Coordinates of C-alpha atoms in Angstrom, one line a residue:
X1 CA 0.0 0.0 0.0
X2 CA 3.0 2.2 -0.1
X3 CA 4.0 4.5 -3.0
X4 CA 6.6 2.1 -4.5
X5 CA 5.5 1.6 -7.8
X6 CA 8.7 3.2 -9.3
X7 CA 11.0 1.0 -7.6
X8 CA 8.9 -2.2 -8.9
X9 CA 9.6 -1.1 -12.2
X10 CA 13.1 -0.8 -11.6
X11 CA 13.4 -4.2 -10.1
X12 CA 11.4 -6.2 -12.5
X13 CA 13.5 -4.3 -15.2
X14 CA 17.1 -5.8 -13.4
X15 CA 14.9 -9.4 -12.7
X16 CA 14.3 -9.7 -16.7
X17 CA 17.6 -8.5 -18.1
X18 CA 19.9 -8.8 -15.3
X19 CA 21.2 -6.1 -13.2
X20 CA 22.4 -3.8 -15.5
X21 CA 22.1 -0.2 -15.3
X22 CA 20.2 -0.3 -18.6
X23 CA 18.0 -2.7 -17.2
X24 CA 16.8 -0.3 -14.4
X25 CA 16.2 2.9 -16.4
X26 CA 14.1 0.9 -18.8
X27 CA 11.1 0.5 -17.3
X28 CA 11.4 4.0 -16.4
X29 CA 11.9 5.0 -19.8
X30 CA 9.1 3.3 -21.1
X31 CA 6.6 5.5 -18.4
X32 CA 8.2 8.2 -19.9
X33 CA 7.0 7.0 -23.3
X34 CA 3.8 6.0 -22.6
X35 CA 3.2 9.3 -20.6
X36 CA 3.8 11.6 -23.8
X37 CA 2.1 9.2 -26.2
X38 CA -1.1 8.9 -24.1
X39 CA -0.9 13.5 -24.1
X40 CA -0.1 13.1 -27.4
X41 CA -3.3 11.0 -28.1
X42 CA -6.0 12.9 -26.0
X43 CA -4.8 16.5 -27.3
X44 CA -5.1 14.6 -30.7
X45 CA -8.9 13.8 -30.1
X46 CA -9.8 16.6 -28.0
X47 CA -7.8 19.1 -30.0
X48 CA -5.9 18.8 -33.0
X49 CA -3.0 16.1 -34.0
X50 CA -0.8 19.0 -34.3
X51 CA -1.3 20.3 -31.0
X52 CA -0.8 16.8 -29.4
X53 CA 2.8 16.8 -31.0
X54 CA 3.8 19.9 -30.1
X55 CA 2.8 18.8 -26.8
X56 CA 4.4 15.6 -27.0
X57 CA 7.7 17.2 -28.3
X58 CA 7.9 19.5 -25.7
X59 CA 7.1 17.3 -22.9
X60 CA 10.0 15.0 -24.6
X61 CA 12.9 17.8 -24.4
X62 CA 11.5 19.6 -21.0
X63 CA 14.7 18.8 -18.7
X64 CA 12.4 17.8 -15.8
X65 CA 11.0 15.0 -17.8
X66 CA 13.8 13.3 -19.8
X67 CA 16.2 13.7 -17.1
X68 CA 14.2 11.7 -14.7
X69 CA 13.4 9.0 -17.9
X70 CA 16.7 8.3 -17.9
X71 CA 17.8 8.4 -14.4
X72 CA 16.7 5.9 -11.4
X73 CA 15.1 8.3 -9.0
X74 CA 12.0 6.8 -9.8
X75 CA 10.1 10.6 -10.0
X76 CA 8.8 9.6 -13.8
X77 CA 6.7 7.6 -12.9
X78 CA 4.5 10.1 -11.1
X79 CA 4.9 12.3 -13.9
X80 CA 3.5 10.0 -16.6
X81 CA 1.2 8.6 -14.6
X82 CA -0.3 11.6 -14.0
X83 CA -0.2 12.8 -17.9
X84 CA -2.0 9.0 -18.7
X85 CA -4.9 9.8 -15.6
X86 CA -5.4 13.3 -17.0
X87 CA -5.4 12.2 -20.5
X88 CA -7.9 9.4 -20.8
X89 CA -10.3 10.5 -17.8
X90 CA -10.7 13.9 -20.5
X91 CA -11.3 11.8 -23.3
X92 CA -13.7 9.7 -21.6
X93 CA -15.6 13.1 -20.2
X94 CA -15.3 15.0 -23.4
X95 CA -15.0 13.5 -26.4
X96 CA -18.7 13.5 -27.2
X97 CA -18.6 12.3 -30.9
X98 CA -17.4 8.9 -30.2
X99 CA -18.6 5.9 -29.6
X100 CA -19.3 4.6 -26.3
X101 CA -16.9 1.7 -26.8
X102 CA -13.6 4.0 -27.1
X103 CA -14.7 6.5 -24.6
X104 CA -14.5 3.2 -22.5
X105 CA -11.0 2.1 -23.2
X106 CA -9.8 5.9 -22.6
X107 CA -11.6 5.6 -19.3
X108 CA -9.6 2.7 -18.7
X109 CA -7.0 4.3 -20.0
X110 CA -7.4 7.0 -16.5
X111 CA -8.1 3.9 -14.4
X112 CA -4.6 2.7 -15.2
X113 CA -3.1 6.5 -14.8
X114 CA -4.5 7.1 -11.4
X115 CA -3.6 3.4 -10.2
X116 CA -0.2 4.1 -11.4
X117 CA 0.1 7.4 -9.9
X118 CA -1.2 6.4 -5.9
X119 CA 1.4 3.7 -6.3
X120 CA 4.2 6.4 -7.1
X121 CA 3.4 9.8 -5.4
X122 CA 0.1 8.8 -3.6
X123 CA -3.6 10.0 -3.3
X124 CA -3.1 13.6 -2.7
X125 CA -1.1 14.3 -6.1
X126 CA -1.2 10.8 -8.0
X127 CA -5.2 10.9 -8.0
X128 CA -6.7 14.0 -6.5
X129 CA -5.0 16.0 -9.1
X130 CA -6.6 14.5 -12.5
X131 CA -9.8 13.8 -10.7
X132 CA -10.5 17.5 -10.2
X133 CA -9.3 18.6 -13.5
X134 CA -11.5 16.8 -15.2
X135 CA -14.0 16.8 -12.9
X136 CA -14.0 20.9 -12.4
X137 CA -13.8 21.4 -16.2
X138 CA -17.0 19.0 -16.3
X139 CA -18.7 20.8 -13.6
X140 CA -18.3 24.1 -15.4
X141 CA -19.6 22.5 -18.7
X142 CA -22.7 21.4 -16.5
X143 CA -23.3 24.8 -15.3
X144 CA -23.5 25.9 -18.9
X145 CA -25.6 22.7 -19.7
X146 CA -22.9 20.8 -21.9
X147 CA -22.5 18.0 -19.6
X148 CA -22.8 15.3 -22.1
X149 CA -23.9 12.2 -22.1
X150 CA -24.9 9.9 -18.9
X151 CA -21.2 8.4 -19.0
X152 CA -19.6 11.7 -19.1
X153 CA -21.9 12.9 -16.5
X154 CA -20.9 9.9 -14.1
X155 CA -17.6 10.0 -14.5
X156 CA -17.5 13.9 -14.2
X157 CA -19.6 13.7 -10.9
X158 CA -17.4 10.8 -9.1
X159 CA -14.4 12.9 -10.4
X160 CA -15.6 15.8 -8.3
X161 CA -16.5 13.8 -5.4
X162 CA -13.5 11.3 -5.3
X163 CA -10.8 14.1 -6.2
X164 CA -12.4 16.4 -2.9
X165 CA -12.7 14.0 -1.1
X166 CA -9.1 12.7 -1.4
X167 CA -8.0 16.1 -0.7
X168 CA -9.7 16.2 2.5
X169 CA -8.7 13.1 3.9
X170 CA -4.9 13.6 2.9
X171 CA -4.6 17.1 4.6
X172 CA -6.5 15.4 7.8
X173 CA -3.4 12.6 7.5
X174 CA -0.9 15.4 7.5
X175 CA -2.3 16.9 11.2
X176 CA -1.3 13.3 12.5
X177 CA 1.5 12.6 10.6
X178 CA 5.1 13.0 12.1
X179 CA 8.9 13.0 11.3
X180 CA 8.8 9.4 13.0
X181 CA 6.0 8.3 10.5
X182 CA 6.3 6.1 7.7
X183 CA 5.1 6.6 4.3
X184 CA 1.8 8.1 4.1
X185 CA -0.4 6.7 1.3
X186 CA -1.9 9.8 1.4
X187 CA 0.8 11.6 1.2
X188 CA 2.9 10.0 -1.3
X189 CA 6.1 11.1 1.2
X190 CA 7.8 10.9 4.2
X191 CA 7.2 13.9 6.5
X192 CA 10.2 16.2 6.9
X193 CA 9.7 19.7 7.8
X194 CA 12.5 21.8 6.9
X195 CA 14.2 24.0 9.1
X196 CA 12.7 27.5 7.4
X197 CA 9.4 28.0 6.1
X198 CA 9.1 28.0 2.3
X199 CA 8.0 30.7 0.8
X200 CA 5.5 30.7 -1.8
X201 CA 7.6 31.0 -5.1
X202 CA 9.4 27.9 -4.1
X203 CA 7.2 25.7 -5.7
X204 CA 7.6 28.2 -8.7
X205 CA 11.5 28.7 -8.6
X206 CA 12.0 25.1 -8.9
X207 CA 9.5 24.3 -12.1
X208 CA 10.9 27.4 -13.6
X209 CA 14.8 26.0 -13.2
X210 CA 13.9 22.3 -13.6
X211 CA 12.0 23.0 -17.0
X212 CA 14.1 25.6 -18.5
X213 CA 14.3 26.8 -21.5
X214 CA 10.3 25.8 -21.9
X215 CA 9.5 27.6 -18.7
X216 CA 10.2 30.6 -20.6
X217 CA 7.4 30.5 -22.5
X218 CA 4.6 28.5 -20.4
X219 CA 3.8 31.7 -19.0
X220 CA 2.1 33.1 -22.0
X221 CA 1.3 29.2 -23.1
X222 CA -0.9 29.5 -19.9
X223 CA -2.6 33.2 -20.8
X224 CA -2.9 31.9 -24.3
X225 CA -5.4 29.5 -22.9
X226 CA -7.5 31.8 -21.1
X227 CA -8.6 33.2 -24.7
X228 CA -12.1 31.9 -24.9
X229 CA -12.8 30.3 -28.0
X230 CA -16.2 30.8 -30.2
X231 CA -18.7 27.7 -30.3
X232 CA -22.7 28.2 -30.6
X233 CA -23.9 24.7 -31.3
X234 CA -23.7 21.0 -30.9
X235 CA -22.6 20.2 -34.3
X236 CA -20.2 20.9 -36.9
X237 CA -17.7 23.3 -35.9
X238 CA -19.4 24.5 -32.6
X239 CA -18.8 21.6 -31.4
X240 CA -15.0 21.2 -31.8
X241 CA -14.4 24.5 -30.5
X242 CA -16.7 23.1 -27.7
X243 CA -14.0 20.3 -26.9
X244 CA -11.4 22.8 -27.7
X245 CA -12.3 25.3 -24.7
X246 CA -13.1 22.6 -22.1
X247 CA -9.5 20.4 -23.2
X248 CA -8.0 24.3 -22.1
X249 CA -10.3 24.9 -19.1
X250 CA -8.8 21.2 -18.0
X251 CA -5.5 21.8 -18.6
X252 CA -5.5 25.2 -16.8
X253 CA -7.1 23.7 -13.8
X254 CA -5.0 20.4 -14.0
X255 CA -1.6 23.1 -13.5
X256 CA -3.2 25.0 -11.3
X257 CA -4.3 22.2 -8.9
X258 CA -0.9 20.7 -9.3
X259 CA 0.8 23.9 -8.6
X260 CA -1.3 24.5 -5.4
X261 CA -1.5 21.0 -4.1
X262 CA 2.5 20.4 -4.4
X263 CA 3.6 24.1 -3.3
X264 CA 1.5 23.1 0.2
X265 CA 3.3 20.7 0.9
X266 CA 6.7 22.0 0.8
X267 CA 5.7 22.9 4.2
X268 CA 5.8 19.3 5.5
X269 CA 8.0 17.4 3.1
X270 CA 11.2 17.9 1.3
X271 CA 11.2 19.3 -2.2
X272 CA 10.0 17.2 -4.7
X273 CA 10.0 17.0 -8.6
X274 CA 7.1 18.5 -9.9
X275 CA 4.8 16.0 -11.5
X276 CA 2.3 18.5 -13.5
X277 CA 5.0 18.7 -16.4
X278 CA 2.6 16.9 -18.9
X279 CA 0.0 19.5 -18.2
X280 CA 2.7 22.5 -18.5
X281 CA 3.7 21.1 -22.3
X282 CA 0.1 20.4 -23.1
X283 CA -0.6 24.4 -22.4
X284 CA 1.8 24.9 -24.9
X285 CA 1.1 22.4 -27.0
X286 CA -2.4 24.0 -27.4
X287 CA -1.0 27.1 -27.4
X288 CA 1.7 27.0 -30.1
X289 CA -1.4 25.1 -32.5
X290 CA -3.4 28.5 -31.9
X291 CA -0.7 31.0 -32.8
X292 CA -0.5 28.3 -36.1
X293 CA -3.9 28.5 -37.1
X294 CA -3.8 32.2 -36.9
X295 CA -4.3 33.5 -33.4
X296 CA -3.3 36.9 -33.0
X297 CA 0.2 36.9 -32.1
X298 CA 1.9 39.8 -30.5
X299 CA 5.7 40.7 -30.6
X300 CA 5.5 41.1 -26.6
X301 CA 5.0 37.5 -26.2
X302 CA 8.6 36.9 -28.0
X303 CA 10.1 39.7 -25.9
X304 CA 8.5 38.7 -22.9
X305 CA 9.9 34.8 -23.2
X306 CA 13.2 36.1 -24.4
X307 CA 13.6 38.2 -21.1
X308 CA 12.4 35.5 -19.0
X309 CA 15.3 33.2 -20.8
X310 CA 17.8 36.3 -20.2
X311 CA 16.6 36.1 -16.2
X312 CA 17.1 31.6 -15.9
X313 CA 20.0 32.1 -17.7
X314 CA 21.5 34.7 -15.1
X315 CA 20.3 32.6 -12.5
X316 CA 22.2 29.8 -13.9
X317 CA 25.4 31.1 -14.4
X318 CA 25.5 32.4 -10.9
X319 CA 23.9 29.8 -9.0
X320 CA 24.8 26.7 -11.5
X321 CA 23.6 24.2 -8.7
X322 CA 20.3 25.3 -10.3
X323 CA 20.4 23.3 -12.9
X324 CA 20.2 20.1 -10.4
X325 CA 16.7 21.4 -10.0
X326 CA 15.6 18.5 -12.4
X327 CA 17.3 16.0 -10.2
X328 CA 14.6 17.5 -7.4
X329 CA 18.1 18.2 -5.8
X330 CA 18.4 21.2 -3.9
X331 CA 21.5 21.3 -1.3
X332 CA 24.5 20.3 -3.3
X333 CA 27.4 21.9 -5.0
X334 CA 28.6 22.3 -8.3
X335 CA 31.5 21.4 -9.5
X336 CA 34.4 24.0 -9.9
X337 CA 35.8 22.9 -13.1
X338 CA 32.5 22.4 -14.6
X339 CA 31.0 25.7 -14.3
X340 CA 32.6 27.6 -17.0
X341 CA 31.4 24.8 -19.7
X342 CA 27.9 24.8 -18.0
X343 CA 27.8 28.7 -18.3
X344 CA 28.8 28.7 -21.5
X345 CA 25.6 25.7 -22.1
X346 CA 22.8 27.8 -20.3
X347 CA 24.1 30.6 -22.8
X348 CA 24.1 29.1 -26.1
X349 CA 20.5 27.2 -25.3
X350 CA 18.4 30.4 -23.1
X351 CA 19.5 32.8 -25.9
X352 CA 18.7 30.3 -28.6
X353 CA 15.6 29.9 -27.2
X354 CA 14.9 33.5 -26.4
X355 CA 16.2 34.5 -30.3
X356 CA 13.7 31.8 -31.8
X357 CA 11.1 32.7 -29.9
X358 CA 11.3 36.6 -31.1
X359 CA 12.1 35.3 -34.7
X360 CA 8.9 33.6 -34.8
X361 CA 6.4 36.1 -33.3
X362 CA 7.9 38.5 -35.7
X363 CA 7.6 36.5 -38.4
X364 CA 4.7 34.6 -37.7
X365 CA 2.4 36.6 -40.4
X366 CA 4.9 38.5 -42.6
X367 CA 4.3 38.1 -46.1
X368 CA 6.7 40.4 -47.5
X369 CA 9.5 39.7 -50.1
X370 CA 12.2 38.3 -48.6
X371 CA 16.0 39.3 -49.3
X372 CA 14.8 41.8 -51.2
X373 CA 18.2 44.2 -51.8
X374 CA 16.2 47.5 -52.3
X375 CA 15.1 47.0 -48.4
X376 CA 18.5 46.9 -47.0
X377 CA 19.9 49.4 -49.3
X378 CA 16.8 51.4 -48.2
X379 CA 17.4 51.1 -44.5
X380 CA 20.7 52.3 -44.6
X381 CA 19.8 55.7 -46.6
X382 CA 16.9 55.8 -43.7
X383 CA 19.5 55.8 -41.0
X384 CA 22.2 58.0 -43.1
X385 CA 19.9 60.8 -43.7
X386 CA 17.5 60.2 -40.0
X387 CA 17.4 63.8 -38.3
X388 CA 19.0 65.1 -41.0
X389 CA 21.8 63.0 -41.0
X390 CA 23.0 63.6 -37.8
X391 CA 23.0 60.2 -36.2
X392 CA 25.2 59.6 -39.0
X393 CA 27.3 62.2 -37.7
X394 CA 28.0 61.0 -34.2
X395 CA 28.7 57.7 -35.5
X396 CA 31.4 59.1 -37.8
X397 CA 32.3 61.3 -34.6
X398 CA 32.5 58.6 -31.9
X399 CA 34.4 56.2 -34.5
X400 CA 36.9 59.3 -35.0
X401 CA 37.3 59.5 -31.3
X402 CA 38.1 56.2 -30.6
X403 CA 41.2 55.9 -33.3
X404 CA 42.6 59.2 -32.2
X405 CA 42.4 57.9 -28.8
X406 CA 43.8 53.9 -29.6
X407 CA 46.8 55.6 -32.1
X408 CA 47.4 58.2 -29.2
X409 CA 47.8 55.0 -26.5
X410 CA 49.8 53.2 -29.5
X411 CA 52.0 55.6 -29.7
X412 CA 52.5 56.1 -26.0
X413 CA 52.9 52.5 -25.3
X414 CA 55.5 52.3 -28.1
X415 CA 57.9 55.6 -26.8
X416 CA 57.1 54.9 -23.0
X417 CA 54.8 57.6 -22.2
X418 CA 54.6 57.7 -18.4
X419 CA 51.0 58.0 -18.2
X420 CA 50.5 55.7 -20.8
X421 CA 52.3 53.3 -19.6
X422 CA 50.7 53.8 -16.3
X423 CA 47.6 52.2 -17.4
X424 CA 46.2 49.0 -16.9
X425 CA 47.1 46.3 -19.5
X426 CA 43.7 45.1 -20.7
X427 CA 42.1 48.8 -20.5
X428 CA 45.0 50.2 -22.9
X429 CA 44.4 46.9 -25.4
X430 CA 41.1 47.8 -24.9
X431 CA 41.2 51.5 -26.3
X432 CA 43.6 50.6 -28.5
X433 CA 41.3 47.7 -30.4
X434 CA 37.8 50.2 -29.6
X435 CA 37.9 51.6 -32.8
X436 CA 37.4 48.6 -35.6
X437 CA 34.3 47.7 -33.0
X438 CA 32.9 51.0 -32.4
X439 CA 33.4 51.2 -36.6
X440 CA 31.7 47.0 -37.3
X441 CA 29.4 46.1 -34.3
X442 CA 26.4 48.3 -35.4
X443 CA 27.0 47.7 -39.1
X444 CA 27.3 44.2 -38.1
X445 CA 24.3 44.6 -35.5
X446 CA 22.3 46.4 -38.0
X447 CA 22.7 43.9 -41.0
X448 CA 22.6 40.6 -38.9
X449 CA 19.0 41.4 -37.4
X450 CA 17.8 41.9 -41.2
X451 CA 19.5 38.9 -42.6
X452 CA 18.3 36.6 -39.6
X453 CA 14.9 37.5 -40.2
X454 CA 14.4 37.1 -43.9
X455 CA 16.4 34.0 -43.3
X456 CA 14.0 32.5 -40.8
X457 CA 11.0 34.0 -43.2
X458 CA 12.3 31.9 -46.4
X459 CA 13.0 28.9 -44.3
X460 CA 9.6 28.6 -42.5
X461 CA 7.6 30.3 -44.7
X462 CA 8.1 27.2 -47.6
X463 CA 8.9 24.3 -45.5
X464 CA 8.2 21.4 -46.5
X465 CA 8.8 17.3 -46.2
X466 CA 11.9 16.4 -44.4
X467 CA 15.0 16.1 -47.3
X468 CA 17.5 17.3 -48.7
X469 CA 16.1 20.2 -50.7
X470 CA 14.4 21.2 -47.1
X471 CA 17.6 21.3 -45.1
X472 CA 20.0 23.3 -48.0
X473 CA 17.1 25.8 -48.0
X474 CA 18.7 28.1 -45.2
X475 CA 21.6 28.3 -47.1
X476 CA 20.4 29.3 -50.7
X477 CA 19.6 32.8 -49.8
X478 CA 22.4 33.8 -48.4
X479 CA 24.3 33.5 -51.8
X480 CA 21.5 34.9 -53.5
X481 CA 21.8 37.9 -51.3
X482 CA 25.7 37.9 -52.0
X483 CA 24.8 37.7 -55.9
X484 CA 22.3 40.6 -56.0
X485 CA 24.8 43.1 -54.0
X486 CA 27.7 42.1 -56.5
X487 CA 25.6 43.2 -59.3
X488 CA 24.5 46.3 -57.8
X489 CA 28.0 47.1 -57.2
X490 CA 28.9 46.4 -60.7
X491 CA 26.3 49.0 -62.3
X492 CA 27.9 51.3 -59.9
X493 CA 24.5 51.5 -57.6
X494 CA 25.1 53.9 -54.5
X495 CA 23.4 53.1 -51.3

C-alpha cells in the first residue's frame, strides 16, 4: 500500500535482463513513453493532432521529464502517470462524438493513470489532481448545460467527489503525521519539515529551473489558454471549439491544482520533482497550435519569453547548482571545473531559445518579399539621412574618437609615455582595439537582425517534407543575397 511503484519497475527491469544499469532505467523510460504518447493522443482527439505533437515534443525535451526517464530516482513515474490519468479520464468526459466503446477504453485508460500514480506519489497528487481537473472542467460544462452524455456525466460527478474527497482526507493525515511516521499513502512522502518555512515562489522557482528553457514560455502558453474560443452549437464546428475550450479549461485547472496542491506541501515534506510537467507542455502544445492556425500573435509574447530566458540564464550562471533542480536536488554543490562549460551551455541554449522565440512572433504573419536588396539598401539611406543626418554624424564622430584615442595610446605605449604606460594592460588593449568595433558592431548589428529575419522568413515560410532540398534551404539565400549586391555594385549602384 505504499508508493513504490517506481521502484517495482526498476526491479522487474534488473529481474528480466539482469542487473544492469540499462536494465533499471528501462522500465522508467518506457513510463516516460507512454506518458507523452497517451498527451499526445487525447490532445489529438480533443484538440488537433498537431497540438498533441507539439505537446508531445515538448514534454520529450522539457529537462524535468527526460532527465528523470533516464535516471533511477524513480520521479517519472508520477509524472507519466499523471499525464496517462489526465489524458484518458478527458477523453472519456469529453469526447462527445465517439462511440461509447472508445470512450471506454480511454476511461480505462485514467483507471490505469491514477492506479499508477497512488502507487508512485500517492492520493493527494497521484489521484486528486486529474480527478479534479476533469472533474471541475465537467462541472463548469454542466453549469453551462454541456455535460454530455450519462457516462460523461458519471464520470464527471465521481471525479468531483472522489478528487475532494481525497484532498480532504490527505490534509486530515498530515495533522497526525510525524517526522517518526512512515510513508503516508496519502501523502505520497515521508514527513520532513524543513528548518525554514518555504516561501511561496518555491514551488515556482523550482519548475521554472527544472523545465528551463520551456518555462520561458509556459507563461504566455498559460494566458494563451484563457482566450475563450467561439462555439454556438452541438454540431459541426461548434462543437470542436466546444472540446477545444473545455481540453483548455482542463488543462489550466490540471496546473493550477498541481501547482497548489505540491507548493502546500513544501511545508511538511522535502522538495520534490514537480509532477504537472505533462500539463505544463500540453498548455503549450495548445498554445503553439493556436498562434498556427492564426491566433493573434503579439511581438510582446517573444520579448516577454526572451527576457524571461535572459533572467534563468542569469540565475544559472550564478547559481549553476540550479540546474540540479531537475534531479529534485536542492543542497549540493557544483563542480568548480565544470561551471565555465555549464555557463557557456545555459548561454548558447536560453539565448537560442529566447532568439527563436522573437524570430517567430515577428515573423509569424509576414508576407513580404524576402532578401529583397532594395530594403536593406533602403534602410541604410533611412538611417544615413535620419534627423538630418545627424546620427550619421555621431557615428562618424565617436568612430573618430576612438582611433585618435587607440593611435594616441599606441603611440605612447610604443615611446614609454609615463602616463600611458601607467595604465592597466587590458584597459589600454582595450582603447587601442575600440575603434574597428565601435566602426563594425552596429553595421554588423544592423545587417545581422535583417538577414536573420528574412532567413528565418524563407526557411519557414516554404517548408516542406523532411530532405534534402528542405535542409540546404537556409543556405540558398544567403548566396543569392551575395549575388544581388555584386551586381549592384557592378552597375555602380550607390546606397
Amino acid at each position: 500500500g505504499r508508493p513504490q511503484l517506481a521502484f517495482t519497475s526498476m526491479a522487474l527491469g534488473f529481474k528480466l535482463f539482469g542487473l544492469h544499469e540499462w536494465a533499471g532505467r528501462l522500465p522508467l523510460t518506457i513510463w516516460a513513453a507512454l506518458g507523452a504518447l497517451a498527451l499526445f493522443g487525447a490532445l489529438s482527439r480533443l484538440v488537433h493532432p498537431r497540438a498533441g505533437l507539439f505537446a508531445a515534443i515538448a514534454l520529450a525535451t522539457t529537462p524535468l521529464y527526460f532527465v528523470q526517464a533516464r535516471t533511477m530516482l524513480g520521479d517519472i513515474v508520477a509524472m507519466s502517470a499523471l499525464a496517462i490519468a489526465w489524458s484518458g479520464l478527458s477523453v472519456a468526459v469529453f469526447d462527445d462524438d465517439s462511440p461509447l466503446t472508445t470512450r471506454l477504453a480511454w476511461f480505462l485508460v485514467g483507471g490505469v493513470g491514477l492506479a499508477a500514480g497512488f502507487g508512485s506519489r500517492g492520493a493527494l497528487l497521484g489521484v486528486a489532481v486529474p480527478l479534479l481537473a476533469v472533474g471541475l472542467s465537467w462541472g463548469l460544462a454542466q453549469s453551462q448545460g454541456r455535460g454530455g452524455h450519462l457516462f460523461a456525466r458519471a464520470v464527471g460527478a465521481l471525479a468531483i467527489v472522489g478528487g475532494f474527497a481525497i484532498v480532504v482526507r490527505s490534509f486530515l493525515a498530515l495533522r497526525t503525521l510525524g517526522p517518526e511516521s512512515d510513508l503516508s499513502p496519502w501523502i505520497g512522502a515521508l514527513i520532513h519539515p524543513p528548518a525554514k518555512l518555504p516561501t511561496f515562489d518555491v514551488i515556482l522557482a523550482h519548475i521554472g529551473h527544472s523545465c528551463a528553457p520551456w518555462s520561458a514560455f509556459v507563461p504566455f502558453a498559460l494566458g494563451r489558454l484563457f482566450w475563450a474560443s467561439t462555439w454556438n452549437d452541438r454540431g459541426g464546428a461548434g462543437a470542436i471549439e466546444w472540446r477545444r475550450s473545455v481540453a483548455k479549461t482542463a488543462i489550466l485547472l490540471g496546473a493550477s491544482i498541481a501547482v497548489v496542491l505540491e507548493g502546500s506541501l513544501y511545508a511538511y515534506t522535502d522538495v520534490t520533482a514537480f509532477t504537472g510537467v505533462a500539463l505544463l507542455a500540453a498548455a503549450v502544445g495548445v498554445a503553439l497550435f493556436d498562434y498556427e492556425r492564426g491566433a493573434h500573435a503579439s511581438l510582446v509574447v517573444g520579448l516577454g519569453t526572451l527576457v524571461l530566458a535572459v533572467v534563468l540564464q542569469h540565475d544559472f550562471s550564478t547559481l549553476p547548482e540550479k540546474g540540479f533542480q531537475a534531479f529534485s536536488v536542492l543542497s549540493t554543490q557544483f563542480p568548480e571545473a565544470l561551471k565555465p562549460r555549464a555557463g557557456l551551455v545555459w548561454k548558447a541554449v536560453m539565448f537560442g531559445f529566447g532568439l527563436i522565440a522573437v524570430l517567430t512572433f515577428l515573423e509569424q504573419h509576414s508576407d513580404r518579399r524576402t532578401f529583397d536588396s532594395d530594403r536593406y539598401f533602403g534602410m541604410i539611406r533611412s538611417v544615413r539621412l535620419l534627423n538630418g543626418g545627424s546620427l550619421a554624424l555621431a557615428y562618424f564622430a565617436v568612430v573618430a574618437t576612438t582611433s585618435v584615442a587607440g593611435l594616441a595610446v599606441w603611440i605612447g605605449t610604443r615611446f614609454h609615455v609615463p602616463f600611458v604606460v601607467g595604465l592597466p594592460l587590458n584597459l589600454r588593449e582595450r582603447i587601442t582595439l575600440a575603434w574597428w568595433a565601435v566602426a563594425l558592431a552596429p553595421g554588423a548589428a544592423f545587417f545581422g537582425v535583417l538577414l536573420l529575419c528574412d532567413v528565418w522568413h524563407f526557411v519557414f515560410s516554404g517548408a516542406g517534407a523532411l530532405g534534402k532540398r528542405s535542409l540546404v534551404r537556409g543556405l540558398l539565400p544567403i548566396a543569392w543575397l551575395v549575388d544581388r549586391a555584386q551586381t549592384r555594385s557592378r552597375e555602380g549602384l550607390s546606397f
